[in-house]
PDB file of C-alpha atoms in Angstrom:
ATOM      1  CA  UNK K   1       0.000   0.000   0.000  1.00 39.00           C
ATOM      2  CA  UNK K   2       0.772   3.742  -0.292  1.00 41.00           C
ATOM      3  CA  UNK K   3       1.591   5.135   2.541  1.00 43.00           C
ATOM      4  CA  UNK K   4       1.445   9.539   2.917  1.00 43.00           C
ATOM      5  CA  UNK K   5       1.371  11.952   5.591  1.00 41.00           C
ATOM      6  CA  UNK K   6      -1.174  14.656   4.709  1.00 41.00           C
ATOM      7  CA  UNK K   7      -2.840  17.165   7.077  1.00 40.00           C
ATOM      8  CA  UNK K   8      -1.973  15.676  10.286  1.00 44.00           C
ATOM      9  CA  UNK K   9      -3.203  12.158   9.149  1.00 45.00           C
ATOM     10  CA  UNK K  10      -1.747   9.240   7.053  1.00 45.00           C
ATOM     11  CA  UNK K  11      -3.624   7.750   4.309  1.00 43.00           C
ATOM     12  CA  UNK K  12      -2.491   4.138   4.246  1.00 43.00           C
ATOM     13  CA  UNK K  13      -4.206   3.810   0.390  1.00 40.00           C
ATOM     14  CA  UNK K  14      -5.188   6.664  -1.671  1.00 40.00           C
ATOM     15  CA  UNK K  15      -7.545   5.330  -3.544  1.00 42.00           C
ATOM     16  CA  UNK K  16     -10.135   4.271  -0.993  1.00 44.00           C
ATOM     17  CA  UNK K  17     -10.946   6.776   1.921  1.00 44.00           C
ATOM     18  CA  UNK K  18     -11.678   4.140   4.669  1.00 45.00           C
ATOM     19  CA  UNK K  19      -8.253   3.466   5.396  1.00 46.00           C
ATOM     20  CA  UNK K  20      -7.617   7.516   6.291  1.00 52.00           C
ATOM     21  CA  UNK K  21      -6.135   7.512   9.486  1.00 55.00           C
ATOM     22  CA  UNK K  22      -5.609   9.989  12.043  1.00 59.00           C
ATOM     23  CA  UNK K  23      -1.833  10.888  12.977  1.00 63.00           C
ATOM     24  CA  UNK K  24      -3.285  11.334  16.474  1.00 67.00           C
ATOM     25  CA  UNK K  25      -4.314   7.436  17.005  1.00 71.00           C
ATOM     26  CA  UNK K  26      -1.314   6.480  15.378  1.00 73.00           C
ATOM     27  CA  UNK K  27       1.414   7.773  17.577  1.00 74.00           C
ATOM     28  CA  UNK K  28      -0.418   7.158  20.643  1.00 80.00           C
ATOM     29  CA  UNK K  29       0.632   3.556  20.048  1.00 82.00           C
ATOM     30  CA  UNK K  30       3.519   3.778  17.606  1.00 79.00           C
ATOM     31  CA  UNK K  31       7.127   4.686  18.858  1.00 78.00           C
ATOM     32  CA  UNK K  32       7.595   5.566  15.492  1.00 77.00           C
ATOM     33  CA  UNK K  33       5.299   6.659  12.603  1.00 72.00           C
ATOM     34  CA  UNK K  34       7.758   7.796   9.925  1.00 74.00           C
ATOM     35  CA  UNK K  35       9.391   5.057   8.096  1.00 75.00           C
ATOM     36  CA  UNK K  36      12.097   5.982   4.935  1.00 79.00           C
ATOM     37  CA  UNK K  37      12.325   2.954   3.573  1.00 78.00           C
ATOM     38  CA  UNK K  38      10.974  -0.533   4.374  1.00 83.00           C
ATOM     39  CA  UNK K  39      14.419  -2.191   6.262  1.00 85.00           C
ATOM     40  CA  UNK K  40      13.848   0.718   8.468  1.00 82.00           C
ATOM     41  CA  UNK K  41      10.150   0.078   9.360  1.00 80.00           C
ATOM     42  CA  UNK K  42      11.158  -3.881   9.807  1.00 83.00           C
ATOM     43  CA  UNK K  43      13.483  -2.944  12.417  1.00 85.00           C
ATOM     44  CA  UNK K  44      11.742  -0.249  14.071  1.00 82.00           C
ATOM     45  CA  UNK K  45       8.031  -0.896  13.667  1.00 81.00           C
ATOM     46  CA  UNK K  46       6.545  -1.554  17.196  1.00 83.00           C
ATOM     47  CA  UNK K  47       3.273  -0.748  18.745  1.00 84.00           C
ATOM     48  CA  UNK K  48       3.350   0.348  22.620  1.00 84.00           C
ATOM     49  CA  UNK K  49       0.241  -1.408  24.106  1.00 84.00           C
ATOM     50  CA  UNK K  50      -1.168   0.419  27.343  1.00 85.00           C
ATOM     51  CA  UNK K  51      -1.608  -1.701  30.400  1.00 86.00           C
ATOM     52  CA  UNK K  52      -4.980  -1.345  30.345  1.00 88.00           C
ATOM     53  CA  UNK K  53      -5.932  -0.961  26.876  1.00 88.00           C
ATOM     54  CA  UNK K  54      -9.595  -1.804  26.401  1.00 91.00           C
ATOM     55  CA  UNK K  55     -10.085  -2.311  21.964  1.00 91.00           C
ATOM     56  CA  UNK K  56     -13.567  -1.198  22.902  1.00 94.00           C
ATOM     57  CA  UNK K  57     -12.797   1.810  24.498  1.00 94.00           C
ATOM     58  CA  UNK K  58      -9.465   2.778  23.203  1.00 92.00           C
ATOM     59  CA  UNK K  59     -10.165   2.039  19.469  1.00 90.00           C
ATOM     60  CA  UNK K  60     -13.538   1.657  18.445  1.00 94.00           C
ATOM     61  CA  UNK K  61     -14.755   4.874  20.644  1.00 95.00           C
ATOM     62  CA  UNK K  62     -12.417   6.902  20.026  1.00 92.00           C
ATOM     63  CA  UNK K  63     -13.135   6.799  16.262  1.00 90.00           C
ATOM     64  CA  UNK K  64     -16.557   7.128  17.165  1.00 94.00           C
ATOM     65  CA  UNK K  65     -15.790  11.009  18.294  1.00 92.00           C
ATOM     66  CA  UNK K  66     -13.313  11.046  15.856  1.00 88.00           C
ATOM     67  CA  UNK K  67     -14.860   9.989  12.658  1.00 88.00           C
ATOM     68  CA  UNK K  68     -18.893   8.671  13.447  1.00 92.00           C
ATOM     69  CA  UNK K  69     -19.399   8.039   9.953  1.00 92.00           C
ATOM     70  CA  UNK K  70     -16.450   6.513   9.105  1.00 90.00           C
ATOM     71  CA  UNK K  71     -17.513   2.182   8.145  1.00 91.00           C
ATOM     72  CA  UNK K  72     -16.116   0.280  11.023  1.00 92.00           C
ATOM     73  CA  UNK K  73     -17.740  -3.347   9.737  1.00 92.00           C
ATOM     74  CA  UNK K  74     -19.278  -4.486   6.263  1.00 92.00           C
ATOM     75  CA  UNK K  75     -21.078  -7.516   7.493  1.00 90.00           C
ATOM     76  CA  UNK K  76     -22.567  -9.806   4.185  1.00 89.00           C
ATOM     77  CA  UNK K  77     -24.363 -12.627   5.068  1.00 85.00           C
ATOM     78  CA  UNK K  78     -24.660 -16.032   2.859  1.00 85.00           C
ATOM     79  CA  UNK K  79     -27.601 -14.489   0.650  1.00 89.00           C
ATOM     80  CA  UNK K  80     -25.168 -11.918   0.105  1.00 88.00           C
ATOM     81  CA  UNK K  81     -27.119  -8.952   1.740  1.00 89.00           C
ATOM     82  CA  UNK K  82     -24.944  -6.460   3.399  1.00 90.00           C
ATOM     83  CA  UNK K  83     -24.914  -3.801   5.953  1.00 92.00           C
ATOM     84  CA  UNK K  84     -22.485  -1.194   6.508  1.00 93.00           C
ATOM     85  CA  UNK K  85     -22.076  -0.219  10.238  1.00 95.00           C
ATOM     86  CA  UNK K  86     -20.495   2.644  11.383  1.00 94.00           C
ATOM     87  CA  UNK K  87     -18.483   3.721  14.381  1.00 94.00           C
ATOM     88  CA  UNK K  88     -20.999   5.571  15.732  1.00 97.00           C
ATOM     89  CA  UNK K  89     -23.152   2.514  15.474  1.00 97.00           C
ATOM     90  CA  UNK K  90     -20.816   0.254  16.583  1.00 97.00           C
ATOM     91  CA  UNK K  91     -20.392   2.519  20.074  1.00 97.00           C
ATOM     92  CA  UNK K  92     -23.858   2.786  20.282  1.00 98.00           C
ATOM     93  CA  UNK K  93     -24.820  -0.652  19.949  1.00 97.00           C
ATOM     94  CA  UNK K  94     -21.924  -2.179  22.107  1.00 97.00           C
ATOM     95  CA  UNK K  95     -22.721  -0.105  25.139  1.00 97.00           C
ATOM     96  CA  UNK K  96     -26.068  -1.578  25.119  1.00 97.00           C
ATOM     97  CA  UNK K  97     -24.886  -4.857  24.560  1.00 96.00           C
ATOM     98  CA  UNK K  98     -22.915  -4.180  28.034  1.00 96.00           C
ATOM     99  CA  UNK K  99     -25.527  -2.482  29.482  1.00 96.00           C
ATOM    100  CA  UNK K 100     -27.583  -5.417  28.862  1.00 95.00           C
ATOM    101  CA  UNK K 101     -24.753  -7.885  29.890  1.00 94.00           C
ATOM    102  CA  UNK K 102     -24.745  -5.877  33.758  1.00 95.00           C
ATOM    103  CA  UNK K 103     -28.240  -6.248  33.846  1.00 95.00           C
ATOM    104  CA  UNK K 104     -28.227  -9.726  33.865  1.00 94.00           C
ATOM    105  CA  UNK K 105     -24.970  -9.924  36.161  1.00 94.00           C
ATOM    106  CA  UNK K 106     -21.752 -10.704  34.031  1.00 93.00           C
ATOM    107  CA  UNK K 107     -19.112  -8.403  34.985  1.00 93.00           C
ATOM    108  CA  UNK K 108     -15.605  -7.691  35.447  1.00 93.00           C
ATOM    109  CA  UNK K 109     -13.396 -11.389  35.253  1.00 91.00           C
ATOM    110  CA  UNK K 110     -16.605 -13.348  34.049  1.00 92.00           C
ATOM    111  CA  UNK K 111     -16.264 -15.819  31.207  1.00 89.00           C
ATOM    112  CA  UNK K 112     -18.725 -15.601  29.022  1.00 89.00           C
ATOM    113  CA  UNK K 113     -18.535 -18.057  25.477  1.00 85.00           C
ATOM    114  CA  UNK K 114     -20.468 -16.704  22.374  1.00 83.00           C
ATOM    115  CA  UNK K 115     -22.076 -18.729  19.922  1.00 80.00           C
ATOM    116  CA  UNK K 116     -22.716 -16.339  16.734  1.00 78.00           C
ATOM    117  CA  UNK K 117     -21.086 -17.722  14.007  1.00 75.00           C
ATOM    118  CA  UNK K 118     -20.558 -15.225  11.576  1.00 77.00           C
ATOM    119  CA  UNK K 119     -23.082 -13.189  12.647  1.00 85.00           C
ATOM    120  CA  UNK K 120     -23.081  -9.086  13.000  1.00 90.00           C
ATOM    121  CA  UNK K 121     -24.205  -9.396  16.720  1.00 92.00           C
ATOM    122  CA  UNK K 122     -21.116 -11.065  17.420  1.00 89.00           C
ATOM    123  CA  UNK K 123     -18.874  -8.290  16.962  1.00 91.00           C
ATOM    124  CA  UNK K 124     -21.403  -6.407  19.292  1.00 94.00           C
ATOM    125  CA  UNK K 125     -21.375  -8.710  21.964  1.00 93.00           C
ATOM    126  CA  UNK K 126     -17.538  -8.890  21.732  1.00 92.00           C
ATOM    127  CA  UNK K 127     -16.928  -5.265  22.107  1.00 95.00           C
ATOM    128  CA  UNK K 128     -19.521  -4.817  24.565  1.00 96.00           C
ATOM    129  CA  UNK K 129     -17.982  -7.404  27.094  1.00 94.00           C
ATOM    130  CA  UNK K 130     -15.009  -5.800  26.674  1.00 93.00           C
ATOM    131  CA  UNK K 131     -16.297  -2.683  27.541  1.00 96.00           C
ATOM    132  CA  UNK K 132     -17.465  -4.606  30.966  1.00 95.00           C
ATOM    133  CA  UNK K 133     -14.287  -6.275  31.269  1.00 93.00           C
ATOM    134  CA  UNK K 134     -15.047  -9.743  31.058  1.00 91.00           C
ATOM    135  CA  UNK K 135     -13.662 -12.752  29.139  1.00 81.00           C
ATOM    136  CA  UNK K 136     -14.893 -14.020  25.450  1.00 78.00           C
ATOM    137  CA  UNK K 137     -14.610 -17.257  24.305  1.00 74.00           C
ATOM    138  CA  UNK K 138     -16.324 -18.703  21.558  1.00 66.00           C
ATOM    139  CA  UNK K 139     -15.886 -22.117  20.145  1.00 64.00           C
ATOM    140  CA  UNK K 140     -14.287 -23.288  17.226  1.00 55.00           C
ATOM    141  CA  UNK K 141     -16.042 -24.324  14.419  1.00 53.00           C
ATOM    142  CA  UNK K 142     -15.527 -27.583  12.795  1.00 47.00           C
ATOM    143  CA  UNK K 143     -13.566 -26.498  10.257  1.00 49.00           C
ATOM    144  CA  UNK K 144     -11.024 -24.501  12.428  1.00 48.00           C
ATOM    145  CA  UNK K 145     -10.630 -27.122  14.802  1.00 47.00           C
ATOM    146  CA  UNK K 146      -9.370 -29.395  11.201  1.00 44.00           C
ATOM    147  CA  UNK K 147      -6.904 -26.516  10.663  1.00 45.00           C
ATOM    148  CA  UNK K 148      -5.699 -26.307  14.529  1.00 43.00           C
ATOM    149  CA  UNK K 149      -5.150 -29.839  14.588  1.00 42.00           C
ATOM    150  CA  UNK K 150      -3.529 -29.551  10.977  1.00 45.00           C
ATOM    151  CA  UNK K 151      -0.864 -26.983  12.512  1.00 44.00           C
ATOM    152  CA  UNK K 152      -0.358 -28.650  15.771  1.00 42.00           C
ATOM    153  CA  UNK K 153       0.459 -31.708  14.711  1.00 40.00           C
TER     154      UNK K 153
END
């Protein structure tokens, strides 16, 4: 990909405006965001994760006040009907997944397993229980448990 630093933000692809992202959320977990060639972003490339980073909070909110419209998930099902969701929806509809989640006691440390498939919900319920602080697990389908056992041997 292209990569450009224009107006305080880095386009990662010129050609499609979803991957415009801004220079702000980028060094907050980047050591380094200017690269002149690519041996020097292979040795010096590395993100600084917070102690208590939260994806929910710390990514997907924050481009919610940064950039509401912005398409945060293109969920198409197996009809092939889609739905675009933005950030703004995504924040809105994760904090009342969690809502809902305290209301019917999971909290903070509480393992909760999801079974979604590839459903839209599930990326709701995921970032809501992060937002809560408890655990996801969901479980594998058949067909990843043929590649895990594939790769381990």
């Amino acid at each position: 990909h292209y990569s450009e630093h224009i107006h305080g933000n880095i386009l990662v692809d010129y050609q499609d405006s979803a991957f415009f992202i801004p220079t702000p959320m980028i060094e907050k977990y980047l050591q380094t965001s200017h690269f002149s060639n690519t041996e020097e972003f292979a040795n010096g490339f590395h993100i600084d994760i917070p102690q208590c980073f939260n994806f929910a909070y710390d990514i997907v909110d924050e481009w919610a006040n940064k950039a509401p419209s912005k398409r945060a998930l293109c969920w198409v099902n197996e009809h092939g009907h889609h739905h675009d969701f933005t950030f703004r929806e995504m924040k809105q509809l994760s904090d009342a997944a969690a809502s809902f989640f305290l209301s019917i006691g999971i909290g903070r440390g509480d393992m909760v397993m999801l079974m979604l498939k590839r459903r839209y919900e599930f990326w709701v319920a995921i970032l809501g229980l992060h937002k809560i602080g408890s655990h996801s697990r969901y479980p594998l389908t058949h067909s990843q448990r043929h590649r895990v056992s594939l790769q381990c041997g």
